[in-house]
Coordinates of C-alpha atoms in Angstrom, one line a residue:
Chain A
X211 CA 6.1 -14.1 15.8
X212 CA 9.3 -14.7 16.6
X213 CA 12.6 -12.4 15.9
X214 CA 16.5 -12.8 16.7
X215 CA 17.7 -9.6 18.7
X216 CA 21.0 -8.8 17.9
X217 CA 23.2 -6.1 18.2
X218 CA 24.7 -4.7 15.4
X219 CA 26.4 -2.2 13.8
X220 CA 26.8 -3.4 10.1
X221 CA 23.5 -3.1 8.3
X222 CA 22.1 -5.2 5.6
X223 CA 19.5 -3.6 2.9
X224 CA 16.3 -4.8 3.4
X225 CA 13.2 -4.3 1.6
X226 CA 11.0 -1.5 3.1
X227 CA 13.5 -0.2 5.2
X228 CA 13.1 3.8 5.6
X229 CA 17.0 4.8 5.5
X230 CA 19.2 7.8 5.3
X231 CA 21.6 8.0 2.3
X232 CA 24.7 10.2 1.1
X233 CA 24.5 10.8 -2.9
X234 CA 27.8 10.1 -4.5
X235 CA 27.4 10.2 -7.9
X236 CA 25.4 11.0 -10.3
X237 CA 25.3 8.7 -13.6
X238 CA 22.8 9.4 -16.1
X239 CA 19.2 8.8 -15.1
X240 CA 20.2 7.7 -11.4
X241 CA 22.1 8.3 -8.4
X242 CA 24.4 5.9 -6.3
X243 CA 24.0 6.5 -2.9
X244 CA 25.6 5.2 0.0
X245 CA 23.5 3.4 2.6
X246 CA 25.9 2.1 4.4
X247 CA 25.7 -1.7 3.3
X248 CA 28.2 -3.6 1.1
X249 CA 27.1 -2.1 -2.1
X250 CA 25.6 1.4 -2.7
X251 CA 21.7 1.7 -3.9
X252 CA 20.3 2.9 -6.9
X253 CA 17.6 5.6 -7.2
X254 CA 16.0 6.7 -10.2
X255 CA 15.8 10.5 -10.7
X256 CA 11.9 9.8 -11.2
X257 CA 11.7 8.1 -7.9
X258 CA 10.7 11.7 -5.9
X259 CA 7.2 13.1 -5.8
X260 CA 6.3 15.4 -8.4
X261 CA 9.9 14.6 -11.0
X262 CA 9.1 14.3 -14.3
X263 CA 11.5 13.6 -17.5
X264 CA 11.5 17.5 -17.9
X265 CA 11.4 18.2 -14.2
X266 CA 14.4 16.6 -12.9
X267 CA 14.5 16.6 -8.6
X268 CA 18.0 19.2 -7.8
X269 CA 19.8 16.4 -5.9
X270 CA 23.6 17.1 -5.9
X271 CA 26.5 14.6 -5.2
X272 CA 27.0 15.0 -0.9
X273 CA 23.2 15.8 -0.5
X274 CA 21.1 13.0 2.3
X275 CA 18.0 11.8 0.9
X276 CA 15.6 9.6 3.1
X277 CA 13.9 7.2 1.3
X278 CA 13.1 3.1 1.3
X279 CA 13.9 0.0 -0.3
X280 CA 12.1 -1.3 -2.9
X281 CA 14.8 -3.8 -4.0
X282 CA 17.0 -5.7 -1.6
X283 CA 18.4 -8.7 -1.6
X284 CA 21.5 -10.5 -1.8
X285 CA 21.9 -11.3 -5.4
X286 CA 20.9 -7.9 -6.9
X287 CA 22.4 -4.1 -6.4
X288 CA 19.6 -2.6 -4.0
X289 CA 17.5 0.0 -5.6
X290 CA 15.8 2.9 -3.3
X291 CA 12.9 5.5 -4.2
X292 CA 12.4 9.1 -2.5
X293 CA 8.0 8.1 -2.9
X294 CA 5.5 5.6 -1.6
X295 CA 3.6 3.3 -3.3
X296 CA 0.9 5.8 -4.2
X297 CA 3.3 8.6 -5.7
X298 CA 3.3 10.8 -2.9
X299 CA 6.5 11.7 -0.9
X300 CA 5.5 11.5 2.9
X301 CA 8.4 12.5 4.7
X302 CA 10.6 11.8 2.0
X303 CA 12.9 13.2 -0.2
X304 CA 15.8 15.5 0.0
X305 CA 17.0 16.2 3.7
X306 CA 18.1 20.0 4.3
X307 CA 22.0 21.3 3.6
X308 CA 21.9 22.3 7.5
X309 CA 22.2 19.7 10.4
X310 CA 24.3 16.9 11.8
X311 CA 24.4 13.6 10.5
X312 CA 26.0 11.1 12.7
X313 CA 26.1 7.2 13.3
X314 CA 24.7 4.8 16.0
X315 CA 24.1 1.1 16.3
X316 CA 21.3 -0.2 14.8
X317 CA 19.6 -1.8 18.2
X318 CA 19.3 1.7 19.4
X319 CA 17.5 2.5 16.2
X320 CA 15.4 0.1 17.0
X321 CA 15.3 1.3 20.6
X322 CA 14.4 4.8 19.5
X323 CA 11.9 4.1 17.8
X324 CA 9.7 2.0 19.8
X325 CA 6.3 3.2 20.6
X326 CA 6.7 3.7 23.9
X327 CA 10.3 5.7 23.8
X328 CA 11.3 7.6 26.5
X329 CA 14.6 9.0 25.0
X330 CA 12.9 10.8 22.5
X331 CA 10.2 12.0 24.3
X332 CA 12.5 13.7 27.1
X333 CA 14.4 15.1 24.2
X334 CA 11.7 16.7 22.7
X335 CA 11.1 18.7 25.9
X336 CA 14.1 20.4 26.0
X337 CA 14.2 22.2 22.7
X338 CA 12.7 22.4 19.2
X339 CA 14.6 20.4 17.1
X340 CA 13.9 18.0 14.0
X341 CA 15.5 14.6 13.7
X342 CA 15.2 11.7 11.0
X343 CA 16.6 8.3 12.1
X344 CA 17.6 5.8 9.5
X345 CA 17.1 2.1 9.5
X346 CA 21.3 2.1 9.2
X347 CA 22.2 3.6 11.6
X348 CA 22.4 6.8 10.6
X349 CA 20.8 9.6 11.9
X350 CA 20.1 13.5 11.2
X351 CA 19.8 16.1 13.6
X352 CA 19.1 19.7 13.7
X353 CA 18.6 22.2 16.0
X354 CA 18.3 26.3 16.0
X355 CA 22.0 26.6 17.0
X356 CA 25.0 24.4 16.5
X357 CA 25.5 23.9 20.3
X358 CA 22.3 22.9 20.8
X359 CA 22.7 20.3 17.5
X360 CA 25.5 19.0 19.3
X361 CA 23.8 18.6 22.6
X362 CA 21.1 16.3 21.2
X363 CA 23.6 14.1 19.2
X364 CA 25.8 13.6 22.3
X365 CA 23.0 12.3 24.7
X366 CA 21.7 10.2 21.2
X367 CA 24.9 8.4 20.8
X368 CA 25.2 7.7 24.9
X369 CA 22.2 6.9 25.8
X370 CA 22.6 3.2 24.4
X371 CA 25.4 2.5 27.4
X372 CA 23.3 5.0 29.6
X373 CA 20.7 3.7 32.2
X374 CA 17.3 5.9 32.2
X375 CA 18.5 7.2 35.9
X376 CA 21.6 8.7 34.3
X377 CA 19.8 10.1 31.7
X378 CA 16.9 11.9 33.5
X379 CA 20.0 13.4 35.5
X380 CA 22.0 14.5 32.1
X381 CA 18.8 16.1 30.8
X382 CA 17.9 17.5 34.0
X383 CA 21.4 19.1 33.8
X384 CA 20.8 20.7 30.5
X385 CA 17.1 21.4 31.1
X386 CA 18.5 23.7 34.3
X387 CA 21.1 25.4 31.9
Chain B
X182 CA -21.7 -49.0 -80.7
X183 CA -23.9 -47.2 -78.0
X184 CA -22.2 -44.4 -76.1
X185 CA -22.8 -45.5 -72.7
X186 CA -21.7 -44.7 -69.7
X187 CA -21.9 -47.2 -67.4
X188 CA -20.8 -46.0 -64.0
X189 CA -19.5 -48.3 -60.8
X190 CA -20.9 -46.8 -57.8
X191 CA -18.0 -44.9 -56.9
X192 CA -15.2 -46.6 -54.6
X193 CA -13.5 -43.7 -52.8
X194 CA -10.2 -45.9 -51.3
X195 CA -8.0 -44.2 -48.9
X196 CA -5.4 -43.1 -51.2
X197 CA -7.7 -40.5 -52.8
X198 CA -8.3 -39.4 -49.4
X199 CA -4.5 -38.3 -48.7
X200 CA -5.0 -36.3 -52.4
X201 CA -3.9 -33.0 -51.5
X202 CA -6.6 -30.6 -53.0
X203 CA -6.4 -27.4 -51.5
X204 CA -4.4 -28.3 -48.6
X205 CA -1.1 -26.7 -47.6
X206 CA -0.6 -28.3 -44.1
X207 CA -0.3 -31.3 -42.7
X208 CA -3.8 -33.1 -41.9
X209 CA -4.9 -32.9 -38.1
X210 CA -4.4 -36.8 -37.9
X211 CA -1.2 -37.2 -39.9
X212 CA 0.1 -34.3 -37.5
X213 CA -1.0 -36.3 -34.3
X214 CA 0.8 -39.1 -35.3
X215 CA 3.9 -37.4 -36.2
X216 CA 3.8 -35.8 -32.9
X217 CA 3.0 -39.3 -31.5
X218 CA 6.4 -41.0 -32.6
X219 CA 8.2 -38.1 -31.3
X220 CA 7.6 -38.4 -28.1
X221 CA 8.6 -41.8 -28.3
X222 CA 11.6 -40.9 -29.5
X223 CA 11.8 -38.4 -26.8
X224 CA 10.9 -40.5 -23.6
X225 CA 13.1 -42.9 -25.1
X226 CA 16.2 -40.5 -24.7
X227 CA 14.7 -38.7 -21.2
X228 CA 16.7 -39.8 -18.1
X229 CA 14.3 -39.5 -15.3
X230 CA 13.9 -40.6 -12.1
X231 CA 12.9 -43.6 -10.6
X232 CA 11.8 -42.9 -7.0
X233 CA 8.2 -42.7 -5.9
X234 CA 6.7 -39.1 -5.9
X235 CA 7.9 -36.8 -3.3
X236 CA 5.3 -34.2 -1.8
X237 CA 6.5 -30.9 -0.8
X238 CA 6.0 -30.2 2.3
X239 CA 4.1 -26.9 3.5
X240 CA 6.0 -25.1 5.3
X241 CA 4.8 -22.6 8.0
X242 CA 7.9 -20.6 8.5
X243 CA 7.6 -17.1 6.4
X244 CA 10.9 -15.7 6.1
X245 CA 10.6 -11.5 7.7
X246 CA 13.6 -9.7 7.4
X247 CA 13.3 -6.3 8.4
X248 CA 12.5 -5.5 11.7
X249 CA 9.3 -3.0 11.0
X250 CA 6.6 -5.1 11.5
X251 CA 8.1 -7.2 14.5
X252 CA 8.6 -4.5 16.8
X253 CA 5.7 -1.9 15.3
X254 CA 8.4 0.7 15.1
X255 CA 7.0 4.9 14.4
X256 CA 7.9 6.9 11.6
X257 CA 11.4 7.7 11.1
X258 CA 11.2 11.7 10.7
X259 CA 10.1 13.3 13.6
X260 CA 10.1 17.0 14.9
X261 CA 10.1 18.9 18.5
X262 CA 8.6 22.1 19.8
X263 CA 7.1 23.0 16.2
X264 CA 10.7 22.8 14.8
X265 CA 9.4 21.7 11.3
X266 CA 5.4 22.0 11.4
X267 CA 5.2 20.2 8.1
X268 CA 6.9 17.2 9.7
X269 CA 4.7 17.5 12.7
X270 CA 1.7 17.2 10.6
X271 CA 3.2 14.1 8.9
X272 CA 4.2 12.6 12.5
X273 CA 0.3 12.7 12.9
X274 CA -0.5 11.1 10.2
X275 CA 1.6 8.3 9.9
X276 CA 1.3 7.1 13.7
X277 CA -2.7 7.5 13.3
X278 CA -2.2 5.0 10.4
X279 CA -1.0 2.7 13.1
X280 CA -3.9 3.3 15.5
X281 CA -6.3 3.4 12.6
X282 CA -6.3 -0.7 13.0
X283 CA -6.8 -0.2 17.2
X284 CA -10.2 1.8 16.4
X285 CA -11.8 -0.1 14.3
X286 CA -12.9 -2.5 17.2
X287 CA -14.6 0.2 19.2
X288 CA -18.1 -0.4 20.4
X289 CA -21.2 1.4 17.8
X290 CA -22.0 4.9 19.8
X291 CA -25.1 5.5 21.7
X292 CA -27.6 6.7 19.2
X293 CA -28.4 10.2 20.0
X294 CA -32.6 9.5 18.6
X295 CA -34.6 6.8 20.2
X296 CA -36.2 4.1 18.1
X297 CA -39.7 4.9 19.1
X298 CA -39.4 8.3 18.3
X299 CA -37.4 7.5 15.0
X300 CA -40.6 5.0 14.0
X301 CA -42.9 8.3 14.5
X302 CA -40.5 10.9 13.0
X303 CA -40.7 8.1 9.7
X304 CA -44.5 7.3 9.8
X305 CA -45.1 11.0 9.1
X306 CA -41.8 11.1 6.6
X307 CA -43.7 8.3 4.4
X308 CA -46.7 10.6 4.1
X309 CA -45.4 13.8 3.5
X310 CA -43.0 12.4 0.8
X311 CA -45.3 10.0 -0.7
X312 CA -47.2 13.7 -1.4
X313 CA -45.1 14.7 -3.7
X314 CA -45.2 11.5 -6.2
X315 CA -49.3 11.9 -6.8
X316 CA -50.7 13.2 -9.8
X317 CA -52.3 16.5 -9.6
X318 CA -55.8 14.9 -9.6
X319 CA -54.6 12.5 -6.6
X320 CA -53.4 15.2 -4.8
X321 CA -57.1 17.2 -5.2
X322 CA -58.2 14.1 -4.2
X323 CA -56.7 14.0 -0.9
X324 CA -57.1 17.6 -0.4
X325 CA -61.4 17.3 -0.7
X326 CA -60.9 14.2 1.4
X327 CA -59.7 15.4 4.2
X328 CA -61.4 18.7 4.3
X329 CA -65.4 17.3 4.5
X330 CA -65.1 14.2 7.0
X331 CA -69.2 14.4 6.7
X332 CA -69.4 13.7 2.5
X333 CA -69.4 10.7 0.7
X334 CA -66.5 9.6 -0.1
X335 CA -66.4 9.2 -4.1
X336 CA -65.3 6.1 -5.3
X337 CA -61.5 7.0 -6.1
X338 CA -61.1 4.0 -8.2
X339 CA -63.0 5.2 -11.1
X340 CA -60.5 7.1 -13.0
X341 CA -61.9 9.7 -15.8
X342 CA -61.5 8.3 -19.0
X343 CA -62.5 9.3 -22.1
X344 CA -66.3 8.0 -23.0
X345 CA -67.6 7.5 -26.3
X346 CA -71.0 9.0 -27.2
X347 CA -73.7 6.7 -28.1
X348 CA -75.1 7.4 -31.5

């Protein structure tokens, strides 16, 4: 297989794509959300696990859901759902009031979540925090304290122009404090 | 004058054919050839064209555009230090789905039995559960067989049936 590399920081829905959206309105049965392409997404308020006609998810206009594409392409408005294909949410869903969401490129996306990633691996030694990264750039981060929330979305957003030297030092800074 | 009838073997002509008794469509052939002159009247009309026929070619380029299956990315919601241990759980799961595909070309494990003693542990199986399926007679049977080794054996073929007395 054979792929074109490029960096970017403009994304483009694409079908299967797991991203992180910001509600903005709310009109009728579904919400617009932003995903940071050129149009906002569509998702049905029956697209979360366990929503019913009756049983209506509490999504509110500012609120981040992660959730995929299951329509995306250039001639239609993208639509999104909060569930997989077998109904269940996996992950999915609602993402907390609490955190910090912030953008980054969409290479080091890709970079981040690599099998092999170092980044994140270091990071999860030095304290107990949560993160979900979206496939546009957008990612989520929270920690016990705000400080610490900071900390890890500083050395996120740097270490794309960082070398690995640089940041085993940075960490080993912040490990030692 | 003699009332006779004198009847001509009937001549049935095609016009009395086309007499509509009982009919209220069109007749399967009359329809054909309706349908017939309009495609004539069609393909007259039909610009088409006139080049030889073009094959399409296959193509072996599929068209991928998201980057999850190029680069086998992980799960995009992770957690640290037993942050969230929901999301931990999950992180399991859906990197094992990945390595699910790794495992399946493992090599068989050792077997913990050996075959010999697997072929003794059945040979005695067989017997013991064949046991069960006889008839309460067969099962006397065996029982008085294997007690006197000395006796004659009866002849087991001879089942007891019912015999009629002789007058």
């Amino acid at each position: 297989a054979y792929w074109v590399d490029s960096q970017q920081k403009r994304y483009v829905p694409v079908k299967g794509d797991p991203i992180i959206g910001i509600v903005t309105a709310k009109a009728g049965d579904i919400f617009k959300v932003d995903v940071g392409g050129s149009e906002q997404a569509s998702l049905s308020y029956l697209a979360f696990e366990g929503a019913t006609k009756r049983n209506r998810p509490n999504v509110q206009v500012g609120d981040l859901v992660y959730g995929q594409f299951i329509v995306a392409n250039k001639d239609m408005e993208p639509e999104m759902v909060c569930i997989d294909s077998s109904g269940r949410a996996n992950g999915m869903g609602i993402i907390g009031h609490e955190g910090l969401l912030f953008k980054v490129s969409l290479g080091l996306i890709r970079k981040l979540l690599a099998p092999n990633c170092e980044i994140i691996q270091e990071l999860g030694q030095l304290y107990p925090f949560e993160i979900v990264l979206g496939m546009n750039g957008r990612i989520w981060v929270k920690a016990k304290t705000v400080q610490q929330t900071l900390i890890v979305a500083n050395i996120l957003e740097a270490c794309e122009h960082m070398t690995s030297e640089q940041r085993k030092q940075a960490l080993a800074k912040l490990s030692e404090s | 004058m003699e009332l006779g009838c004198t009847h001509s073997p009937c001549q049935i002509n095609a016009g009395s054919v086309c007499i509509r008794f009982m009919q209220r469509g069109l007749d399967s052939e009359t329809k054909k050839q309706l349908e017939e002159e309009e495609k004539k009247i069609i393909s007259e009309e039909h610009w088409y064209l006139d080049l030889p026929e073009l094959k399409e070619k296959e193509s072996f380029i599929i068209e991928e555009r998201s980057f999850m299956p190029c680069e086998d990315l992980l799960y995009g919601r992770m957690s640290f230090k037993g942050f969230n241990p929901e999301i931990e759980k999950l992180m399991i799961q859906m990197n094992s789905r990945y390595k699910k595909e790794e495992i399946e070309a493992d090599d068989k494990m050792e077997a913990d039995v050996s075959d010999e003693e697997m072929a003794r542990r059945y040979e005695s199986l067989v017997g013991t559960i064949g046991k069960k399926f006889l008839k309460k007679r067969d099962r006397h049977e065996l029982q008085d067989e294997d007690e006197d080794e000395n006796s004659n054996l009866r002849p087991s073929n001879v089942k007891k049936m019912f015999l009629k007395p002789q007058d």
